[in-house]
PDB file of C-alpha atoms in Angstrom:
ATOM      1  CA  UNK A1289     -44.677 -32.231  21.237  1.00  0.00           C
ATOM      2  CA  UNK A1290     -43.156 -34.054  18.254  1.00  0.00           C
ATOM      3  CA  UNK A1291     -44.966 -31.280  16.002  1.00  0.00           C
ATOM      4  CA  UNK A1292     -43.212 -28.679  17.603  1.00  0.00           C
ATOM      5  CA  UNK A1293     -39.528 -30.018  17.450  1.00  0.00           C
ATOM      6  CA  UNK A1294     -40.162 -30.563  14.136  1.00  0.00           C
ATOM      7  CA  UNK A1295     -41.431 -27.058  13.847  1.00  0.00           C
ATOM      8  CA  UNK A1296     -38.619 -25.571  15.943  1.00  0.00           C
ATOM      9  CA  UNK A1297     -36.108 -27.800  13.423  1.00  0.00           C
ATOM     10  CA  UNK A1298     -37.491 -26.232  10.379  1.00  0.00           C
ATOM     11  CA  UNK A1299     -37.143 -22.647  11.981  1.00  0.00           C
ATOM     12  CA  UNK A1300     -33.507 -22.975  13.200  1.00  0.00           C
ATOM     13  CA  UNK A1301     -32.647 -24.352   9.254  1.00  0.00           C
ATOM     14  CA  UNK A1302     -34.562 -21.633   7.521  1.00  0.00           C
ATOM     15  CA  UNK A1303     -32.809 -19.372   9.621  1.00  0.00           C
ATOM     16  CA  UNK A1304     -29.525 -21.136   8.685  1.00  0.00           C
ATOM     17  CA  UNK A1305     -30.013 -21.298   5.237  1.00  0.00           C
ATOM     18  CA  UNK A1306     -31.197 -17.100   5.302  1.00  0.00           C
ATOM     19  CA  UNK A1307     -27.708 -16.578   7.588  1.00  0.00           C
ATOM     20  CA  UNK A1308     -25.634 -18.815   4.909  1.00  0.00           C
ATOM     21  CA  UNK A1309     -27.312 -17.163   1.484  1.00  0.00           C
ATOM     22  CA  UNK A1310     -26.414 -13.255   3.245  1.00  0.00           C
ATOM     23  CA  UNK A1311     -22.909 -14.695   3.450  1.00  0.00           C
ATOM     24  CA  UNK A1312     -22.480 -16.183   0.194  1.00  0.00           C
ATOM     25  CA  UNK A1313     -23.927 -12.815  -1.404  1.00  0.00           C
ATOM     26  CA  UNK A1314     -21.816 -10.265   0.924  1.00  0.00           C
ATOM     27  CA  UNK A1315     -18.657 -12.374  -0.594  1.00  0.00           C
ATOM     28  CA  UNK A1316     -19.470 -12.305  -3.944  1.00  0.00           C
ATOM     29  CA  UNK A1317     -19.797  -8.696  -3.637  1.00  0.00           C
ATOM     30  CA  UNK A1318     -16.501  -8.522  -2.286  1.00  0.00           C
ATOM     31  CA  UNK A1319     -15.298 -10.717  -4.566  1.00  0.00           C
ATOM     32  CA  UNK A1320     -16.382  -8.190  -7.617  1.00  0.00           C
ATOM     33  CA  UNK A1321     -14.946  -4.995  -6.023  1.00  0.00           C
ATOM     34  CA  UNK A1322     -11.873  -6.916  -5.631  1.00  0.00           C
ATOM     35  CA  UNK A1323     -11.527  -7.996  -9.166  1.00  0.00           C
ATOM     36  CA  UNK A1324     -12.632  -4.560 -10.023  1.00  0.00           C
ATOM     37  CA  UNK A1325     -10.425  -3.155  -8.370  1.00  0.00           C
ATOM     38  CA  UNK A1326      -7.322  -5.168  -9.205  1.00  0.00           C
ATOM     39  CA  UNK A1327      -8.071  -4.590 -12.616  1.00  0.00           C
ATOM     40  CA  UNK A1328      -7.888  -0.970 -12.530  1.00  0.00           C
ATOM     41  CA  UNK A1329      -4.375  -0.608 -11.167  1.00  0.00           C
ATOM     42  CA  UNK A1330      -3.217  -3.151 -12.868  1.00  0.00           C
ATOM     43  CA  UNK A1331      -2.632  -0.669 -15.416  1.00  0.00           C
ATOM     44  CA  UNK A1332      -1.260   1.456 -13.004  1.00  0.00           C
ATOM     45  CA  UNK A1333       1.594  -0.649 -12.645  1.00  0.00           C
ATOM     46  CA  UNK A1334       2.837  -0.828 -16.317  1.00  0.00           C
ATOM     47  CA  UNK A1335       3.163   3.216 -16.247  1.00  0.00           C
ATOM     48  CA  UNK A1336       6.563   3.935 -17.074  1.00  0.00           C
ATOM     49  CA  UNK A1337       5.820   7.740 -16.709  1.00  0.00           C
ATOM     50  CA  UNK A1338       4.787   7.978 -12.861  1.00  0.00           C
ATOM     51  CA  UNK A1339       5.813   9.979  -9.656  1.00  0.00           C
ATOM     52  CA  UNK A1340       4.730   8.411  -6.362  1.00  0.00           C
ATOM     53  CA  UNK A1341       4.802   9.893  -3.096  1.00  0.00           C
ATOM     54  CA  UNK A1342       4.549   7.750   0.484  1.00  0.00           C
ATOM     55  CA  UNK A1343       4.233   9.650   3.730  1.00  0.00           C
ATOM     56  CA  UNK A1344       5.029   7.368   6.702  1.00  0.00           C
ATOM     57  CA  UNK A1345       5.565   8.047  10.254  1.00  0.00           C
ATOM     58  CA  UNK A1346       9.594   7.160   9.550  1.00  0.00           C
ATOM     59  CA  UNK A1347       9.941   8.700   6.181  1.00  0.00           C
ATOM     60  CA  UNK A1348       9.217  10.426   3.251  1.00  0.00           C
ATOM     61  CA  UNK A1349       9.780   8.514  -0.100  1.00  0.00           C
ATOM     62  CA  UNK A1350       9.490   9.875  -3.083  1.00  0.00           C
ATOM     63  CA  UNK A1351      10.038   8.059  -6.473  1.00  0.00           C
ATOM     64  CA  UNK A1352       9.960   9.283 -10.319  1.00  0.00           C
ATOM     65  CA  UNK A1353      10.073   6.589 -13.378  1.00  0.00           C
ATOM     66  CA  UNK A1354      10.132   7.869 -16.580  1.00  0.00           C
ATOM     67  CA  UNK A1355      10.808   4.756 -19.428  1.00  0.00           C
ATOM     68  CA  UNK A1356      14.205   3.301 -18.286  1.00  0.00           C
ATOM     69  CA  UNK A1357      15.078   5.578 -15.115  1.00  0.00           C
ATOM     70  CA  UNK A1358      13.998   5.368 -12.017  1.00  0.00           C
ATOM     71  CA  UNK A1359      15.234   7.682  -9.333  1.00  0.00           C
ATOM     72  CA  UNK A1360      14.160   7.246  -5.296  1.00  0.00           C
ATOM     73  CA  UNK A1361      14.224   9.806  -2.806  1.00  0.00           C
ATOM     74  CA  UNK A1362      13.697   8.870   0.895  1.00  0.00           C
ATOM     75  CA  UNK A1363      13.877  11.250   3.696  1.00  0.00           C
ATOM     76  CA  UNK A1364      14.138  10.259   7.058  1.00  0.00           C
ATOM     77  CA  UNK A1365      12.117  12.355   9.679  1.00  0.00           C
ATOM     78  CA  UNK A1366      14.237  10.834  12.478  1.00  0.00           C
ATOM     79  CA  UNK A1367      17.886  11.693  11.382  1.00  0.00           C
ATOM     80  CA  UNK A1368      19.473  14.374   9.215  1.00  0.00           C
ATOM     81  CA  UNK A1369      19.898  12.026   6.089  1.00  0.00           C
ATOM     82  CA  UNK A1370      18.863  11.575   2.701  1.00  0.00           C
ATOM     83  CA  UNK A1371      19.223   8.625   0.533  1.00  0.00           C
ATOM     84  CA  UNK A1372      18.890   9.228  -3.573  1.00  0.00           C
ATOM     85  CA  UNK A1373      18.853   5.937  -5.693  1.00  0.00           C
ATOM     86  CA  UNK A1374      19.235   6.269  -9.195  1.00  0.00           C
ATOM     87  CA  UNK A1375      19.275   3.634 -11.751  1.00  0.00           C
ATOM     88  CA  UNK A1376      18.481   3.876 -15.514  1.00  0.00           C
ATOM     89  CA  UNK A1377      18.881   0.657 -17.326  1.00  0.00           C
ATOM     90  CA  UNK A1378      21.487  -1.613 -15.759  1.00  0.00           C
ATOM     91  CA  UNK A1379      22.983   0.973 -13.573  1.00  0.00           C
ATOM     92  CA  UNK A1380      22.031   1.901 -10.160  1.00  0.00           C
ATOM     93  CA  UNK A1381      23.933   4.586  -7.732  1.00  0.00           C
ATOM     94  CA  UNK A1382      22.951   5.340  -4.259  1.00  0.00           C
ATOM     95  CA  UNK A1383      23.816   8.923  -2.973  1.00  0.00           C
ATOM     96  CA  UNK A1384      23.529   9.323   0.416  1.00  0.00           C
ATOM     97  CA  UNK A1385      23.407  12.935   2.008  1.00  0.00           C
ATOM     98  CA  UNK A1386      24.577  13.754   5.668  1.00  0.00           C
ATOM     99  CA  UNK A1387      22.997  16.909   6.457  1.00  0.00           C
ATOM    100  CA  UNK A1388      24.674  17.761   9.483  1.00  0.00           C
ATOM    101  CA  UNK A1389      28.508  17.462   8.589  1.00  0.00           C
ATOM    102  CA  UNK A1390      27.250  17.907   4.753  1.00  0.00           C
ATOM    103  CA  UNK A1391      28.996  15.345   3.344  1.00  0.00           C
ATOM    104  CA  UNK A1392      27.765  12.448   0.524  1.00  0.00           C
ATOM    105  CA  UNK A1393      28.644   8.908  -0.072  1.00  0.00           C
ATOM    106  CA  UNK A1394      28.123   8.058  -3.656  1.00  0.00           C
ATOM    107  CA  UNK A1395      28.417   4.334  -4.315  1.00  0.00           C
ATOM    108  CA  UNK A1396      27.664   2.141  -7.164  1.00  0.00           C
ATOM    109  CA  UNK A1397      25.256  -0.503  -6.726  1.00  0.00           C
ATOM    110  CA  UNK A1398      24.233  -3.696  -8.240  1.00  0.00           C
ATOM    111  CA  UNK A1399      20.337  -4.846  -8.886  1.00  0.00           C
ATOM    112  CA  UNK A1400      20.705  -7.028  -5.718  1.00  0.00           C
ATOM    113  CA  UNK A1401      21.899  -4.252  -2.948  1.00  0.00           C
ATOM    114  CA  UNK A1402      19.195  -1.678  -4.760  1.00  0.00           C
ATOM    115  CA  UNK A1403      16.455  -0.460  -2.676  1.00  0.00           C
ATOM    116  CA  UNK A1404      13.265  -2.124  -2.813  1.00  0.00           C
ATOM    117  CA  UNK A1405       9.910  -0.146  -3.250  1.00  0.00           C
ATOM    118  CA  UNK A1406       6.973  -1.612  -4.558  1.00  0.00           C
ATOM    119  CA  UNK A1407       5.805   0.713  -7.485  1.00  0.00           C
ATOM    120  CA  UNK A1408       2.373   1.005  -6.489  1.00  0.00           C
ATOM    121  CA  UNK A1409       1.076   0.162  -3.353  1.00  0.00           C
ATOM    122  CA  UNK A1410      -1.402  -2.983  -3.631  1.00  0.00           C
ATOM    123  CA  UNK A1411      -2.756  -3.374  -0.469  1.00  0.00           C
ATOM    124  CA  UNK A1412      -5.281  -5.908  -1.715  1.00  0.00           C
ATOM    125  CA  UNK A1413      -2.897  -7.893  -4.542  1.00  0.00           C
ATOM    126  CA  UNK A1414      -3.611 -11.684  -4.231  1.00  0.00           C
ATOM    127  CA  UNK A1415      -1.868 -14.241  -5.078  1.00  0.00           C
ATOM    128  CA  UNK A1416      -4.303 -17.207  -6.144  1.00  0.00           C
ATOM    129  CA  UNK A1417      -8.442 -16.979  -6.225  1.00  0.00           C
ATOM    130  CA  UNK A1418      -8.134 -19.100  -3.134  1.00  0.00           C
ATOM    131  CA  UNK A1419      -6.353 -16.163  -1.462  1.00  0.00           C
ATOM    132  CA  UNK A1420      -8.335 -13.774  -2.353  1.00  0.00           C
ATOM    133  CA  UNK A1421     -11.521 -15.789  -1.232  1.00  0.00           C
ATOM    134  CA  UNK A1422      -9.668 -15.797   1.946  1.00  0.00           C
ATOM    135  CA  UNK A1423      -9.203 -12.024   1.944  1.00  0.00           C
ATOM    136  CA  UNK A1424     -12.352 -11.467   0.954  1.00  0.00           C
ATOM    137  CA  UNK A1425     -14.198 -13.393   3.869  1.00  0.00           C
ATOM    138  CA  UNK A1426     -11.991 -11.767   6.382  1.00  0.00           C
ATOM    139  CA  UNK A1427     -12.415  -8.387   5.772  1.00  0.00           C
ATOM    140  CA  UNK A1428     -14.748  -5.536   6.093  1.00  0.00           C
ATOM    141  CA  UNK A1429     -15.774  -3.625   2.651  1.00  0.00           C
ATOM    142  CA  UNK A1430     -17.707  -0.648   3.507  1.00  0.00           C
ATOM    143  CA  UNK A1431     -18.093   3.082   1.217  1.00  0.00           C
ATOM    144  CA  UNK A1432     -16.674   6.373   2.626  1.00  0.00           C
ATOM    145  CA  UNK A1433     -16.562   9.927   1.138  1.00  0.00           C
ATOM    146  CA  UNK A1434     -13.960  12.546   1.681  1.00  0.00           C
ATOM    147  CA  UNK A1435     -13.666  15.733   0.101  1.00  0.00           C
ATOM    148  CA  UNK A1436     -16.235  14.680  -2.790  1.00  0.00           C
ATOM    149  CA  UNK A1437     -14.016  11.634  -3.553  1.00  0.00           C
ATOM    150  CA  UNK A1438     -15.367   8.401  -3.123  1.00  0.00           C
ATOM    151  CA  UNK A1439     -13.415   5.555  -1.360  1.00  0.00           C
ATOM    152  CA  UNK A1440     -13.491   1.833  -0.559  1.00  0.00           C
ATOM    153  CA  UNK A1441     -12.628   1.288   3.252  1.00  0.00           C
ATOM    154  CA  UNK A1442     -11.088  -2.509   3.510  1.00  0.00           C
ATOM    155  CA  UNK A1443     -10.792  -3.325   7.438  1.00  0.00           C
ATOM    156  CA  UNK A1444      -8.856  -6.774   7.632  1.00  0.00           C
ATOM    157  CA  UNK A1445      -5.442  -8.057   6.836  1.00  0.00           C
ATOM    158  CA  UNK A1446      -3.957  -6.805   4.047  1.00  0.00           C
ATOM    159  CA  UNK A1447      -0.855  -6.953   2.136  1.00  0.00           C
ATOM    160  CA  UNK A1448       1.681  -3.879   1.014  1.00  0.00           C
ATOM    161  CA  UNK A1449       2.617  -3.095   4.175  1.00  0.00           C
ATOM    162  CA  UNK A1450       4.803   0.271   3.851  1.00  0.00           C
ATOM    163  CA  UNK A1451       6.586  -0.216   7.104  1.00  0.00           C
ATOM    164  CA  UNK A1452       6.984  -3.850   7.348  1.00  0.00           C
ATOM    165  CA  UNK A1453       5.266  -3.489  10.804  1.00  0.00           C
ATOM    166  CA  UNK A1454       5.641  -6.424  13.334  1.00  0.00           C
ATOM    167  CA  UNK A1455       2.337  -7.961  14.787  1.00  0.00           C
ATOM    168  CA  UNK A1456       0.296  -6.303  13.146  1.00  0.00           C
ATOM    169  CA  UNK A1457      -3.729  -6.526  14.588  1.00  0.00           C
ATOM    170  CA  UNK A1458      -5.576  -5.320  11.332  1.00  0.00           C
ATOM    171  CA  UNK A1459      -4.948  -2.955   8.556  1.00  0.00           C
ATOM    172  CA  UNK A1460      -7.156  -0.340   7.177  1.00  0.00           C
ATOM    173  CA  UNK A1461      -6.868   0.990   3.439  1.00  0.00           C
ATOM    174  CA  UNK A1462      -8.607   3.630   1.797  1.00  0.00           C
ATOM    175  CA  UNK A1463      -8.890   2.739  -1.654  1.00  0.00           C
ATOM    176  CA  UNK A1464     -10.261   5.371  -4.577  1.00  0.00           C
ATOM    177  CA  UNK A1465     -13.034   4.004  -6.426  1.00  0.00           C
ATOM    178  CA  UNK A1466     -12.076   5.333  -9.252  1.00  0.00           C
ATOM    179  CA  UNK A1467      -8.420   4.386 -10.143  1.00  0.00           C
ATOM    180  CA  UNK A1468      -8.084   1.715  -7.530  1.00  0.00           C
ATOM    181  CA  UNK A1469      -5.286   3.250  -5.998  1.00  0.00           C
ATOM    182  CA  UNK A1470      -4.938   3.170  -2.105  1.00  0.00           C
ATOM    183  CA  UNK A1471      -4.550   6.608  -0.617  1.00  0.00           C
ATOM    184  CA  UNK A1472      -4.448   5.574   3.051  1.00  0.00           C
ATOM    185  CA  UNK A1473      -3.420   2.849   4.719  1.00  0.00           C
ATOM    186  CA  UNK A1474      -4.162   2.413   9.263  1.00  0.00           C
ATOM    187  CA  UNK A1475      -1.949  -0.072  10.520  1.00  0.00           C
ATOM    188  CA  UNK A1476      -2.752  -0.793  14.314  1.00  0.00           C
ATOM    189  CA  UNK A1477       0.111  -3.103  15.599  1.00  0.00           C
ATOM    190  CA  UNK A1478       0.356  -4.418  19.047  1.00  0.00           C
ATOM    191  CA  UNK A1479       3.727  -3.043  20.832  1.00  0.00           C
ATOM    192  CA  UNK A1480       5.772  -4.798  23.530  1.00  0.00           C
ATOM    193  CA  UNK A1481       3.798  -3.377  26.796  1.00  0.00           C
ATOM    194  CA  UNK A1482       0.578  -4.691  25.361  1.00  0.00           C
ATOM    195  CA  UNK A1483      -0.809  -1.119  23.934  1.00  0.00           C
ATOM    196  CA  UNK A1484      -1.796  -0.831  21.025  1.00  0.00           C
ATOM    197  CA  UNK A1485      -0.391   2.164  18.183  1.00  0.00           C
ATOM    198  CA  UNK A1486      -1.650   3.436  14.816  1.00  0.00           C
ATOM    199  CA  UNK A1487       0.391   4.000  12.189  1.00  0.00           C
ATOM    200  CA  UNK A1488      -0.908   6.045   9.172  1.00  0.00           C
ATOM    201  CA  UNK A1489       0.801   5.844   5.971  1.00  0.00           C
ATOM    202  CA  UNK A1490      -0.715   8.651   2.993  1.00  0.00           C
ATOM    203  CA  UNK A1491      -0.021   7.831  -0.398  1.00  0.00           C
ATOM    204  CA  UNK A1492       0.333  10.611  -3.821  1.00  0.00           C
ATOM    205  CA  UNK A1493       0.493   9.455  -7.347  1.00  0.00           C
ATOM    206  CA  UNK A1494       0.943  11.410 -10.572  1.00  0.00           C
ATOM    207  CA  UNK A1495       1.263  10.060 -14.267  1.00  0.00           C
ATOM    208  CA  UNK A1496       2.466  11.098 -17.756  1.00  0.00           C
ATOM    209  CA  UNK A1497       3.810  13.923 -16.304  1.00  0.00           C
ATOM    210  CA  UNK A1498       7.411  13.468 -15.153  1.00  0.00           C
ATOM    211  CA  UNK A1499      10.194  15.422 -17.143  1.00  0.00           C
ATOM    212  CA  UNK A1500      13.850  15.014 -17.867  1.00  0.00           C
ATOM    213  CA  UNK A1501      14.415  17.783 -14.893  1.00  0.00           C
ATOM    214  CA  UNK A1502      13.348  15.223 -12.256  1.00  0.00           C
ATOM    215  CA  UNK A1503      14.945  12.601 -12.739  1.00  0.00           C
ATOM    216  CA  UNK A1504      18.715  14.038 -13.953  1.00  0.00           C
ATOM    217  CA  UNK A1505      21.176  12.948 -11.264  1.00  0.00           C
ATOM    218  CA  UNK A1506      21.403  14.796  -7.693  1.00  0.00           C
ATOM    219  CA  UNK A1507      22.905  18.282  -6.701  1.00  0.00           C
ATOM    220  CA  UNK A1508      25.500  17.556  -4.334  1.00  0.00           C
ATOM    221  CA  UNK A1509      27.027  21.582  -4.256  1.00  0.00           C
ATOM    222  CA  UNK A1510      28.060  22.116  -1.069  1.00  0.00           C
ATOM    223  CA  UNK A1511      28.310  18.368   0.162  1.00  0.00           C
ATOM    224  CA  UNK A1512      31.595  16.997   0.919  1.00  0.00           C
ATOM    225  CA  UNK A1513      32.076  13.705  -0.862  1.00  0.00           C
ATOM    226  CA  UNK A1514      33.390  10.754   1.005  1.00  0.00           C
TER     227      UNK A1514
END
């Protein structure tokens, strides 16, 4: 009888030990993909020739940088108005565009009232190794293919949320392999009555391409100003 505890003991470790070495190699996997894939848009965020285009369920925000200007474009999908922020060097002015009554508010801003976009989406931007251990152990890393492209899918919590979402259940990002860039992002959030909605957020880059056309200040012919 002694035998087989002793038998059983040695099983139920081994079986540990197997359990604890899959672990330790499934996040050290993750670990590399995430360092991999930090460092490739890392340089992604130094461009300072870039166009970048997010389509949420509230809006559609566009943005061009080219060395010291940076102009913003966000249209709303559930009123009639457009918001144009434009800053190159030190100054920043926010046109915003009524469409109904057709009339624009031009106003200058300073650094602190400017609008806030993050210039490329980092869904899985850490802030310490301990972090991204965390992140790392949390989440799902699996491989996905759409239209010939291959992508990362990371199920878990992740940061960069577009839409600043409130209880938020897990976030899913589609990241290219290639340029590290997410392209996707699945927010499921858990609304007042319980249920449960998905968000979907797409995501458009573009680089060393943006010319002195794009980012020269708004048309407002035919808009009224206040």
């Amino acid at each position: 009888m002694e035998k087989e505890k002793i038998k059983l003991w040695k099983i139920i470790v081994a079986i540990l030990v197997i359990l604890l070495v899959i672990f330790a190699i499934n996040t050290i996997r993750k670990v590399i993909i995430f360092n991999d894939l930090q460092e490739k848009i890392s340089k992604y965020e130094k461009s300072e020739n870039m166009y970048s285009k997010i389509d949420s369920e509230k809006s559609i925000t566009e943005r061009f940088i080219k060395n010291d200007i940076d102009k913003l474009i966000i249209k709303y999908k559930d009123k009639p108005m457009t918001v144009i922020q434009l800053k190159n060097g030190n100054e920043c002015k926010n046109y915003t565009f009524f469409e109904e009554t057709k009339k624009v508010t031009v106003t200058d801003v300073n650094s602190m009232d400017a609008l806030r976009v993050a210039k490329i989406n980092n869904t899985i931007d850490t802030n310490s190794f301990i972090d991204k251990l965390i992140k790392c152990i949390t989440s799902k890393v699996s491989t996905e293919t759409i239209d010939g492209k291959e992508y990362y899918v990371i199920d878990g919590k992740l940061s960069g949320n577009q839409l600043m979402l409130q209880d938020v259940i897990s976030t899913k990002a589609y990241i290219d392999k290639e340029t590290g860039l997410t392209m996707k992002v699945i927010e499921i959030t858990k609304e007042n009555n319980n249920n449960k909605k998905e968000y979907i957020t797409n995501y458009e880059y573009n680089f060393d391409s943006i010319t002195d056309d794009e980012i020269s200040e708004p048309n407002t012919i035919g808009y009224e100003e206040n």
